[in-house]
Amino acid sequence: MSSQTLVNTLGFFGWNSTAEAVKDERTKEEILNKRKNTIGSTCQIFYSDNPFMVSRASMQYLYDENGKRFLDCISNVQHVGHCHPTVVEAISKQLATSTCNVRFVSTQLADCAEQLLKTLPGLDTILFCNSGSEANDLALRLARDYTKHHDAIVIEHAYHGHVTTTMEMSPYKFDHGSSLSQPEWVHVAPCPDVYRGKHRLEDSELRNAEKLYEAGKQYSNDVQEILKNVEEKNRGVAAYFAEALQSCGGQVIPPKDYFKDVASHVRSHGGLIVIDEVQTGFGRIGSKYWAHQLYDDGFIPDIVTMGKPMGNGFPVSAVATRKEIADALGGSVGYFNTYGGNPVACAAVISVMKVVREENLLAHSQKMGEELEVALNELKQKHESIGDIRGVGLFWGIDLVKSRDSREPDQRLALDVILELRQKYGILLNADGPYTNILKIKPPLCFDKSNVLETVSALDQVLTHFNR
Amino acid sequence: MSSQTLVNTLGFFGWNSTAEAVKDERTKEEILNKRKNTIGSTCQIFYSDNPFMVSRASMQYLYDENGKRFLDCISNVQHVGHCHPTVVEAISKQLATSTCNVRFVSTQLADCAEQLLKTLPGLDTILFCNSGSEANDLALRLARDYTKHHDAIVIEHAYHGHVTTTMEMSPYKFDHGSSLSQPEWVHVAPCPDVYRGKHRLEDSELRNAEKLYEAGKQYSNDVQEILKNVEEKNRGVAAYFAEALQSCGGQVIPPKDYFKDVASHVRSHGGLIVIDEVQTGFGRIGSKYWAHQLYDDGFIPDIVTMGKPMGNGFPVSAVATRKEIADALGGSVGYFNTYGGNPVACAAVISVMKVVREENLLAHSQKMGEELEVALNELKQKHESIGDIRGVGLFWGIDLVKSRDSREPDQRLALDVILELRQKYGILLNADGPYTNILKIKPPLCFDKSNVLETVSALDQVLTHFNR
């Protein structure tokens, strides 16, 4: 069913999305004012000088208040496409059937858990939550209750969520003006970033397997050092937390064998490995369902957390682990999460997985990744301002620098590029990383070859325009 | 539009809820087995000896795997009725239009915030989250950042959510076999329960305004004592947290003036008042939109958290506060919650508020509360096993005791009653409270007079049957 057919179908409710958008005659300024007066100032807006009001969204496109179309390279949540009809249909049907919590039995919960576990060999149990933050918080509780240790190792610049505990585990938050400070139970390991991290490679070595292996070893040894220091303080590490590919921290792809080595160190000290796939799962990397499976080396985390793409916009997240870890969760009151695992959320996830399967989105994402690699490499050869490009599937980072030699981040250029792309080319891109200089490409997986070419060509023109 | 019309409408998707339920020929045992094999054992099931598989739900009724109808007195989340067509329609439409996050501007976000604030005089700012747990966690962060204090006062038996920090603030969790222990920053005040608490009233005094006032004073003085002790330890209280009416803790209604007195003590020590309305808001108490407005005495909390009923099953929650508190939230990265405040969640909330308004659910809830009061008082006169009944609107507790003199809780009887009500009368009721002896009535607000009579008559027969 096409998106338009669905809109027609929903017209049966006496409704038409385009017409309704037109009917609402209030101006953007009026809505912005109302927002300003009712929502705190800490809730930031994209393009804050001239914000974007979404009238509707469809697949890889957003439409502003005037119906103008924009290509969306930002929305990794709307994984199979904004308002994908299969997902809208599945959620709408279940909403009209039952929304009962997990204290009641539903086929959706069991089917959803089973289908997720099929993608995660070595793990056998799922606990559902509503957000990536809740999932990471639960992962920590599981690790603490199972290991009887209390501490966590996290990666420099990591982001694991917005609740108190996950913020305390997020240098991305506590190093950036947050009132929260790093607690004594959190230990920060260097980010395994061979371009900007502690152990760097030369430009010529960035794709050299042997050099990457060596750097990976150095980074995993850093984790081993932390483990020793923690033990000397008579503390114990419950879990090592890492995003499978660091996202907000700068689109970082850890070297092969890094996670395997870290796992061996952490486990020998009685800790668990938690891999945060909240931004990277469900085929974003193309070759595999999960980013931690990238190297196909048999690395299996003890706990995997997932979120964003899983409901295509419906709030749902989960923790996958082994039964003995799940069952170690303390408290006679058990684990109950009002919405977690409700049949609507599960129907959403099942439908997302169905679309990924039926539309061959893994193969598609991989192919688009290959296209992007070629096109971005060409772009890099042309523009000195591109220090590095890195990515897999539909997860890419373009590291903008003031000079390739110094690798000094060019935050100003990144911001200029983003504004120009939106203004002149109708393309929505974002910048992130510790220095906000890394252009992130992480669009819905329906992003196609013409979108790749359009984006790279626009980038080419914009970088030429700024002549940096 | 009736629920059946909507089902017919959705039939346009080529789908019919009843037919689909029949088409799924798998047995309950098969689904239960699959659930057992994929979901941890800590995820508990209602009626675990003979669980309930929901094939569909409509307004105040659930239908099991055989299509048998049950009257639902449990589901306070499905506030205006399971699968209420207005809410299903609003969510489905918005799902097909846009699910973009709050970094984009939407009319839904601003309208939703505005409508919520109209019910909360004295508060002017809303921050959205996904669950009550996230809302309470955010409330604590706001209070800490605003007051520059760190500690929290909570009430005995309180429950504020399942993430690490809110569990640390929930004696309901940390006193009941959880591996979490009470941290040094959490201080527990006596529950202002005049029937089972520290300062009790005689049976004859339970409705005596003067005696209630005295007890309330004693309980608020207890909070003042804690504040002094905290200050002597050179610590400071960021917030006093309380459920407007304690729910899991035993359906407790605090005496008039208790919150006002507490607020005056807490504020004089530089702390804020957070009222948790996650279970009690949106007209459940009948006379007012929020339970903390019960006494109409001008009491205004600094922060109100809300959740469960607000999306009628769609995961959404929020924190309402004053602008200066919201803007004090630390961190240059601001407040961002992937799904929090997305236009679908906001459309859900707007539609729930619309139904509450159009179906006069406050007046209805109040009327049903009056009916329940009369009927339950009669029941109490007849059955010695009922120690106390208490409630307002559609929020009631029946406190079962082994003896009225000792007030010893009768957990066994509560469990027997619940099983018998389900088995013989098709009525779903639950027990809670620190001793799991309090029957909770908190149905969807469409619960009507015949439902009241049916429930109380069944309770009468069941209590007679057990002859206790």
Coordinates of N, CA and C in Angstrom, one line a residue, chain A residues 6 9-10 12-13 15 17 24 26 31-32 34-35 37-46 51-57 62 77-78 82-83 88-89 91-93 95-100 102-107 109-111 113-114 117 124-128 130-131 134 137 141 145 162-165 167 173 176-179 307-308 312-316 326-327 329-339, chain B residues 6 9-10 12-13 15 17 24 26 31-32 34-35 37-46 51-57 62 77-78 82-83 88-89 91-93 95-100 102-107 109-111 113-114 117 124-128 130-131 134 137 141 145 162-165 167 173 176-179 307-308 312-316 326-327 329-339:
Chain A
L6 N -2.8 5.0 1.8 CA -3.1 5.0 3.2 C -3.8 6.3 3.6
T9 N -7.1 6.1 2.7 CA -7.8 5.2 3.6 C -8.2 5.9 4.8
L10 N -7.2 6.7 5.4 CA -7.5 7.4 6.6 C -8.5 8.5 6.3
F12 N -11.2 8.0 5.3 CA -12.4 7.4 5.8 C -12.8 8.0 7.2
F13 N -11.7 8.4 7.9 CA -12.0 9.1 9.2 C -12.5 10.5 8.9
W15 N -10.8 12.7 6.9 CA -9.6 13.5 7.2 C -8.6 13.3 6.0
S17 N -4.5 14.6 5.2 CA -3.4 15.3 5.9 C -3.1 16.6 5.3
D24 N -5.3 24.5 9.1 CA -4.7 25.2 10.2 C -4.0 26.5 9.8
R26 N -3.0 29.0 11.3 CA -2.1 29.8 12.2 C -0.7 29.8 11.6
I31 N 2.7 29.7 16.3 CA 3.0 28.4 16.9 C 4.3 28.5 17.7
L32 N 5.3 29.2 17.1 CA 6.6 29.3 17.7 C 6.5 30.1 19.0
K34 N 3.8 30.3 20.9 CA 3.1 29.5 21.8 C 4.1 28.5 22.4
R35 N 4.9 27.9 21.5 CA 5.9 27.0 22.0 C 6.9 27.6 23.0
N37 N 6.3 30.1 24.9 CA 5.6 30.4 26.1 C 5.3 29.2 27.0
T38 N 5.4 28.0 26.4 CA 4.9 26.8 27.2 C 5.9 25.8 27.4
I39 N 7.0 25.7 26.5 CA 8.0 24.7 26.6 C 9.3 25.4 27.1
G40 N 10.0 24.8 28.0 CA 11.2 25.4 28.5 C 12.2 25.8 27.4
S41 N 13.1 26.7 27.8 CA 14.1 27.2 26.8 C 15.1 26.1 26.6
T42 N 15.2 25.1 27.4 CA 16.2 24.1 27.3 C 15.9 23.1 26.2
C43 N 14.7 23.1 25.7 CA 14.3 22.2 24.6 C 14.6 22.9 23.3
Q44 N 15.8 22.5 22.7 CA 16.3 23.3 21.6 C 15.6 22.9 20.3
I45 N 15.7 23.8 19.3 CA 15.1 23.7 18.0 C 16.2 23.6 16.9
F46 N 16.0 22.8 15.9 CA 16.9 22.8 14.7 C 16.7 24.1 14.0
P51 N 13.3 28.4 12.2 CA 12.9 27.0 12.4 C 12.0 26.4 11.4
F52 N 11.9 25.2 11.4 CA 11.2 24.3 10.5 C 9.9 23.8 11.1
M53 N 8.8 24.1 10.5 CA 7.6 23.5 11.0 C 7.2 22.4 10.1
V54 N 7.1 21.2 10.6 CA 6.7 20.0 9.8 C 5.2 19.9 9.6
S55 N 4.8 20.1 8.3 CA 3.4 19.9 8.1 C 3.1 18.4 7.8
R56 N 4.0 17.7 7.1 CA 3.9 16.3 7.0 C 5.2 15.7 6.6
A57 N 5.3 14.4 6.7 CA 6.5 13.7 6.4 C 6.2 12.4 5.7
L62 N 10.6 15.4 4.3 CA 9.8 16.3 5.2 C 9.2 17.4 4.4
V77 N 15.5 7.7 13.5 CA 14.4 7.1 14.2 C 13.3 6.5 13.2
Q78 N 13.0 7.4 12.2 CA 12.0 6.9 11.2 C 12.7 6.0 10.2
H82 N 9.6 7.9 7.0 CA 8.6 8.5 7.8 C 7.2 8.0 7.4
C83 N 6.4 7.7 8.3 CA 5.0 7.4 8.1 C 4.9 6.2 7.1
V88 N 2.4 2.3 9.9 CA 1.2 3.0 10.4 C 0.0 2.1 10.5
E89 N -0.1 1.2 9.5 CA -1.3 0.3 9.5 C -1.2 -0.7 10.7
I91 N 0.4 -0.3 13.6 CA 0.1 0.4 14.9 C -1.3 0.7 15.0
S92 N -1.9 1.3 13.9 CA -3.3 1.7 14.0 C -4.2 0.5 14.3
K93 N -4.0 -0.6 13.7 CA -4.8 -1.8 14.0 C -4.7 -2.2 15.4
L95 N -3.8 -0.4 18.0 CA -4.4 0.6 18.8 C -5.9 0.4 19.0
A96 N -6.5 -0.1 17.9 CA -7.9 -0.3 17.9 C -8.3 -1.7 18.5
T97 N -7.3 -2.5 18.8 CA -7.6 -3.8 19.3 C -7.3 -4.0 20.8
S98 N -6.1 -3.6 21.3 CA -5.8 -3.6 22.7 C -4.4 -2.9 22.9
T99 N -4.4 -2.2 24.1 CA -3.1 -1.6 24.4 C -2.7 -2.1 25.8
C100 N -3.2 -3.2 26.2 CA -3.0 -3.7 27.6 C -1.5 -4.0 27.9
V102 N 2.0 -5.6 29.9 CA 2.6 -6.9 29.9 C 2.1 -7.8 31.0
R103 N 1.4 -7.3 31.9 CA 0.8 -8.2 33.0 C -0.3 -9.1 32.4
F104 N -0.7 -8.7 31.2 CA -1.6 -9.5 30.4 C -0.8 -10.2 29.3
V105 N -1.2 -11.4 28.9 CA -0.5 -12.1 27.8 C -1.0 -11.6 26.5
S106 N 0.0 -11.3 25.6 CA -0.4 -11.0 24.2 C 0.5 -11.7 23.2
T107 N 0.0 -12.0 22.1 CA 0.8 -12.7 21.1 C 1.9 -11.8 20.6
L109 N 3.7 -9.5 22.1 CA 4.9 -9.5 23.0 C 5.8 -10.7 22.7
A110 N 5.2 -11.9 22.7 CA 6.0 -13.1 22.5 C 6.6 -13.1 21.1
D111 N 5.8 -12.8 20.1 CA 6.3 -12.8 18.7 C 7.4 -11.8 18.5
A113 N 9.5 -10.5 20.8 CA 10.7 -11.0 21.5 C 11.4 -12.1 20.7
E114 N 10.6 -13.0 20.2 CA 11.2 -14.1 19.4 C 11.9 -13.6 18.2
L117 N 15.2 -11.9 19.0 CA 16.2 -12.8 19.5 C 16.8 -13.6 18.3
D124 N 19.1 -14.7 24.7 CA 17.8 -15.4 24.7 C 16.7 -14.8 25.4
T125 N 16.9 -13.5 25.9 CA 15.8 -12.9 26.8 C 15.7 -11.4 26.4
I126 N 14.5 -10.9 26.4 CA 14.3 -9.5 26.1 C 13.4 -8.9 27.2
L127 N 13.8 -7.7 27.6 CA 13.0 -6.9 28.5 C 12.7 -5.6 27.8
F128 N 11.4 -5.2 27.7 CA 11.0 -4.0 27.0 C 10.9 -2.8 27.8
N130 N 10.6 1.9 27.1 CA 10.1 2.9 26.2 C 11.1 3.8 25.5
S131 N 12.3 3.9 26.0 CA 13.3 4.8 25.4 C 14.7 4.2 25.6
E134 N 15.9 4.5 29.2 CA 15.4 3.5 30.1 C 16.1 2.2 29.9
D137 N 19.5 2.4 31.4 CA 19.4 2.4 32.9 C 19.1 0.9 33.3
R141 N 21.3 -1.7 35.8 CA 20.7 -2.4 37.0 C 20.9 -3.9 36.8
D145 N 23.1 -6.1 39.5 CA 22.5 -7.2 40.2 C 23.1 -8.6 39.9
H162 N 19.1 10.3 28.8 CA 18.8 11.6 29.5 C 18.3 11.4 30.9
V163 N 18.2 10.1 31.4 CA 17.8 10.0 32.8 C 19.1 10.2 33.7
T164 N 18.9 10.5 35.0 CA 20.0 10.8 35.8 C 21.2 9.9 35.7
T165 N 20.9 8.6 35.8 CA 21.9 7.6 35.9 C 22.6 7.5 34.5
M167 N 22.8 9.8 32.3 CA 23.6 11.1 32.1 C 24.9 11.0 32.9
K173 N 27.4 14.4 28.0 CA 26.6 15.3 28.8 C 27.4 16.0 29.9
H176 N 29.9 18.7 29.1 CA 29.5 19.9 28.3 C 28.5 20.8 29.1
G177 N 29.0 21.2 30.2 CA 28.2 22.3 30.9 C 27.0 21.8 31.7
S178 N 26.9 20.5 31.8 CA 25.8 19.9 32.6 C 26.2 20.1 34.1
S179 N 25.1 20.3 34.9 CA 25.4 20.4 36.3 C 25.8 19.1 37.0
G307 N 16.8 0.9 20.6 CA 15.7 1.9 20.7 C 15.4 2.5 19.4
K308 N 15.7 3.7 19.3 CA 15.3 4.6 18.2 C 14.6 4.0 16.9
N312 N 10.1 2.9 14.5 CA 9.9 3.9 13.4 C 9.3 5.2 13.9
G313 N 9.4 5.5 15.2 CA 8.8 6.7 15.7 C 7.9 6.4 16.9
F314 N 7.4 5.2 17.0 CA 6.6 4.8 18.1 C 7.6 4.6 19.3
P315 N 7.3 5.1 20.5 CA 8.2 5.0 21.6 C 8.3 3.6 22.1
V316 N 9.5 2.9 21.8 CA 9.7 1.6 22.3 C 11.2 1.3 22.3
A326 N 19.0 -11.7 33.1 CA 17.7 -11.1 33.3 C 17.0 -11.5 34.6
D327 N 17.2 -12.8 34.9 CA 16.6 -13.3 36.2 C 17.3 -12.9 37.4
L329 N 17.8 -9.9 38.2 CA 17.3 -8.5 38.6 C 16.6 -8.6 39.9
G330 N 17.1 -7.8 40.9 CA 16.6 -7.9 42.2 C 15.2 -7.4 42.5
G331 N 14.7 -7.8 43.6 CA 13.4 -7.2 44.1 C 12.2 -8.1 43.9
S332 N 11.5 -8.4 44.9 CA 10.3 -9.3 44.8 C 9.3 -8.7 43.9
V333 N 9.4 -7.3 43.7 CA 8.3 -6.7 42.9 C 8.6 -6.9 41.4
G334 N 9.7 -7.5 41.0 CA 9.9 -7.8 39.6 C 10.2 -6.6 38.8
Y335 N 10.1 -6.8 37.5 CA 10.3 -5.7 36.5 C 9.0 -5.4 35.9
F336 N 8.5 -4.2 36.1 CA 7.3 -3.7 35.5 C 7.4 -2.3 34.9
N337 N 7.1 -2.2 33.7 CA 7.2 -0.9 33.0 C 5.8 -0.7 32.3
T338 N 5.1 0.3 32.8 CA 3.7 0.5 32.4 C 3.5 0.3 30.9
Y339 N 4.3 0.9 30.0 CA 4.1 0.8 28.6 C 5.0 -0.2 27.9
Chain B
L6 N -15.4 2.2 14.0 CA -14.0 2.4 13.8 C -13.4 1.0 13.3
T9 N -14.1 0.8 9.9 CA -13.3 1.7 9.2 C -11.9 1.1 8.9
L10 N -11.4 0.6 10.0 CA -10.1 -0.1 9.9 C -10.1 -1.3 9.0
F12 N -11.0 -1.3 6.3 CA -10.5 -0.8 5.0 C -9.1 -1.2 4.8
F13 N -8.4 -1.4 5.9 CA -7.0 -2.0 5.8 C -7.1 -3.5 5.4
W15 N -8.9 -5.6 7.3 CA -8.6 -6.2 8.6 C -9.8 -6.1 9.5
S17 N -10.7 -6.9 13.7 CA -10.0 -7.4 14.9 C -10.5 -8.7 15.4
D24 N -5.7 -16.3 14.4 CA -4.5 -16.8 15.1 C -4.8 -18.0 15.9
R26 N -3.1 -20.2 17.3 CA -2.2 -20.7 18.3 C -2.8 -20.7 19.7
I31 N 1.6 -19.6 23.3 CA 2.1 -18.2 23.5 C 2.7 -18.0 24.8
L32 N 2.1 -18.6 25.9 CA 2.7 -18.6 27.2 C 4.1 -19.2 27.2
K34 N 6.1 -19.4 24.7 CA 7.0 -18.6 23.9 C 7.4 -17.4 24.8
R35 N 6.4 -16.8 25.5 CA 6.7 -15.7 26.4 C 7.7 -16.2 27.5
N37 N 9.9 -18.4 27.3 CA 11.2 -18.6 26.8 C 11.9 -17.4 26.3
T38 N 11.3 -16.3 26.2 CA 11.9 -15.1 25.6 C 11.9 -13.9 26.5
I39 N 11.0 -13.8 27.5 CA 10.9 -12.7 28.4 C 11.3 -13.1 29.8
G40 N 12.1 -12.4 30.5 CA 12.6 -12.8 31.8 C 11.5 -13.2 32.8
S41 N 11.9 -13.9 33.8 CA 11.0 -14.4 34.8 C 10.5 -13.2 35.7
T42 N 11.3 -12.1 35.6 CA 10.9 -11.0 36.5 C 9.8 -10.2 36.0
C43 N 9.3 -10.5 34.8 CA 8.2 -9.7 34.2 C 6.9 -10.5 34.6
Q44 N 6.3 -10.1 35.6 CA 5.2 -10.9 36.2 C 3.9 -10.8 35.5
I45 N 3.1 -11.8 35.6 CA 1.8 -11.9 34.9 C 0.6 -11.9 35.9
F46 N -0.4 -11.2 35.6 CA -1.7 -11.2 36.4 C -2.2 -12.6 36.3
P51 N -3.3 -17.5 33.4 CA -3.2 -16.1 32.9 C -4.3 -15.8 31.8
F52 N -4.3 -14.6 31.6 CA -5.4 -14.0 30.8 C -4.8 -13.5 29.5
M53 N -5.2 -14.0 28.3 CA -4.7 -13.5 27.1 C -5.8 -12.6 26.5
V54 N -5.3 -11.4 26.2 CA -6.3 -10.4 25.7 C -6.4 -10.5 24.2
S55 N -7.6 -10.8 23.7 CA -7.8 -10.8 22.3 C -8.2 -9.5 21.8
R56 N -9.0 -8.8 22.6 CA -9.3 -7.4 22.3 C -9.8 -6.7 23.5
A57 N -9.9 -5.4 23.4 CA -10.4 -4.6 24.6 C -11.2 -3.4 24.0
L62 N -12.5 -6.1 28.7 CA -11.5 -6.9 28.1 C -12.1 -8.2 27.6
V77 N -4.6 3.3 33.0 CA -3.9 3.8 31.9 C -4.9 4.1 30.8
Q78 N -5.8 3.2 30.5 CA -6.8 3.4 29.4 C -7.9 4.2 29.9
H82 N -10.6 1.6 26.9 CA -9.8 0.9 26.0 C -10.1 1.2 24.6
C83 N -9.1 1.5 23.8 CA -9.3 1.7 22.3 C -10.4 2.7 22.0
V88 N -8.0 6.6 19.2 CA -7.4 5.8 18.1 C -7.3 6.6 16.8
E89 N -8.3 7.3 16.5 CA -8.4 8.1 15.3 C -7.3 9.2 15.3
I91 N -4.5 9.4 17.0 CA -3.1 8.8 17.0 C -2.9 8.3 15.6
S92 N -3.8 7.6 15.0 CA -3.6 7.0 13.6 C -3.4 8.1 12.6
K93 N -4.2 9.2 12.7 CA -4.0 10.2 11.7 C -2.6 10.9 11.8
L95 N 0.1 9.6 13.1 CA 1.1 8.6 12.7 C 1.3 8.6 11.2
A96 N 0.2 8.9 10.5 CA 0.3 8.9 9.0 C 0.8 10.3 8.5
T97 N 0.9 11.3 9.4 CA 1.3 12.6 9.0 C 2.7 13.0 9.3
S98 N 3.1 12.8 10.6 CA 4.5 13.1 11.0 C 4.7 12.6 12.4
T99 N 5.9 12.0 12.6 CA 6.3 11.6 14.0 C 7.6 12.3 14.4
C100 N 7.9 13.4 13.7 CA 9.2 14.1 14.0 C 9.3 14.6 15.4
V102 N 10.9 16.8 18.8 CA 10.7 18.2 19.2 C 11.7 19.2 18.7
R103 N 12.7 18.7 18.0 CA 13.7 19.7 17.5 C 13.1 20.4 16.2
F104 N 12.0 19.7 15.7 CA 11.2 20.4 14.7 C 10.0 21.0 15.4
V105 N 9.4 22.0 14.8 CA 8.2 22.7 15.4 C 7.0 22.0 14.9
S106 N 6.1 21.7 15.9 CA 4.8 21.1 15.5 C 3.7 21.9 16.2
T107 N 2.5 22.0 15.6 CA 1.4 22.6 16.3 C 0.9 21.7 17.5
L109 N 2.6 19.9 19.6 CA 3.4 20.2 20.9 C 2.9 21.4 21.6
A110 N 2.8 22.5 20.8 CA 2.4 23.8 21.5 C 1.0 23.7 22.0
D111 N 0.1 23.2 21.2 CA -1.3 23.1 21.6 C -1.5 22.2 22.8
A113 N 0.8 21.4 25.1 CA 1.3 22.1 26.3 C 0.4 23.2 26.8
E114 N -0.2 24.0 25.9 CA -1.1 25.0 26.3 C -2.3 24.5 27.0
L117 N -1.5 23.2 30.5 CA -1.3 24.3 31.5 C -2.5 25.0 31.9
D124 N 3.5 27.2 34.3 CA 3.5 27.8 33.0 C 4.4 27.1 31.9
T125 N 5.1 26.0 32.4 CA 6.0 25.3 31.4 C 5.9 23.8 31.5
I126 N 5.9 23.2 30.3 CA 5.8 21.7 30.3 C 7.1 21.1 29.6
L127 N 7.6 20.1 30.1 CA 8.6 19.3 29.4 C 8.1 17.9 29.2
F128 N 8.2 17.3 28.0 CA 7.6 16.0 27.8 C 8.6 14.9 27.9
N130 N 8.5 10.1 28.2 CA 7.7 8.9 27.7 C 7.0 8.2 28.8
S131 N 7.5 8.3 30.0 CA 7.0 7.4 31.1 C 7.0 8.2 32.4
E134 N 10.5 8.5 33.8 CA 11.3 9.5 33.2 C 10.9 10.9 33.7
D137 N 12.2 11.3 37.3 CA 13.6 11.5 37.2 C 14.0 12.9 36.8
R141 N 16.0 16.1 38.7 CA 17.0 16.9 38.1 C 16.7 18.4 38.1
D145 N 18.9 21.1 40.1 CA 19.6 22.2 39.4 C 19.0 23.6 39.9
H162 N 10.6 3.1 37.7 CA 11.4 1.9 37.7 C 12.9 2.2 37.2
V163 N 13.2 3.5 36.9 CA 14.6 3.7 36.6 C 15.4 3.8 37.9
T164 N 16.7 3.7 37.8 CA 17.6 3.6 39.0 C 17.2 4.7 40.0
T165 N 17.2 5.9 39.6 CA 17.1 7.0 40.5 C 15.7 7.0 41.2
M167 N 13.8 4.5 41.5 CA 13.7 3.3 42.4 C 14.3 3.6 43.8
K173 N 9.8 -0.1 46.4 CA 10.7 -0.9 45.8 C 11.8 -1.3 46.7
H176 N 11.2 -3.8 49.5 CA 10.6 -5.1 49.2 C 11.5 -6.0 48.4
G177 N 12.7 -6.3 49.0 CA 13.5 -7.3 48.4 C 14.3 -6.9 47.2
S178 N 14.2 -5.6 46.9 CA 15.1 -5.1 45.8 C 16.5 -5.1 46.2
S179 N 17.4 -5.2 45.3 CA 18.9 -5.1 45.6 C 19.3 -3.7 45.8
G307 N 1.5 11.1 33.8 CA 1.8 10.0 32.9 C 0.6 9.2 32.5
K308 N 0.6 7.9 33.0 CA -0.4 6.9 32.7 C -1.6 7.3 31.9
N312 N -3.8 7.5 27.1 CA -4.8 6.4 27.0 C -4.1 5.0 26.6
G313 N -2.9 4.9 26.8 CA -2.1 3.7 26.4 C -0.9 4.0 25.5
F314 N -1.0 5.2 24.9 CA 0.2 5.7 24.1 C 1.2 6.2 25.1
P315 N 2.5 5.7 24.9 CA 3.6 6.1 25.9 C 3.9 7.6 25.9
V316 N 3.5 8.3 26.9 CA 3.7 9.7 27.0 C 3.6 10.2 28.4
A326 N 12.2 25.3 35.0 CA 12.6 24.6 33.8 C 13.9 25.1 33.2
D327 N 14.0 26.4 33.2 CA 15.2 27.0 32.6 C 16.5 26.8 33.4
L329 N 17.6 24.0 34.3 CA 18.1 22.7 34.0 C 19.5 22.9 33.4
G330 N 20.5 22.2 34.0 CA 21.9 22.5 33.6 C 22.3 21.8 32.3
G331 N 23.4 22.3 31.8 CA 24.0 21.6 30.6 C 23.7 22.3 29.3
S332 N 24.8 22.6 28.6 CA 24.7 23.3 27.3 C 23.9 22.5 26.3
V333 N 23.9 21.2 26.5 CA 23.2 20.3 25.6 C 21.7 20.4 25.7
G334 N 21.2 21.0 26.7 CA 19.8 21.2 26.8 C 19.0 19.9 27.2
Y335 N 17.7 20.0 27.1 CA 16.9 18.8 27.3 C 16.4 18.2 26.0
F336 N 16.8 17.0 25.7 CA 16.3 16.4 24.5 C 15.9 14.9 24.9
N337 N 14.7 14.6 24.4 CA 14.2 13.2 24.7 C 13.6 12.8 23.3
T338 N 14.2 11.8 22.8 CA 13.9 11.3 21.4 C 12.4 11.4 21.0
Y339 N 11.6 10.7 21.9 CA 10.2 10.6 21.6 C 9.4 11.7 22.3

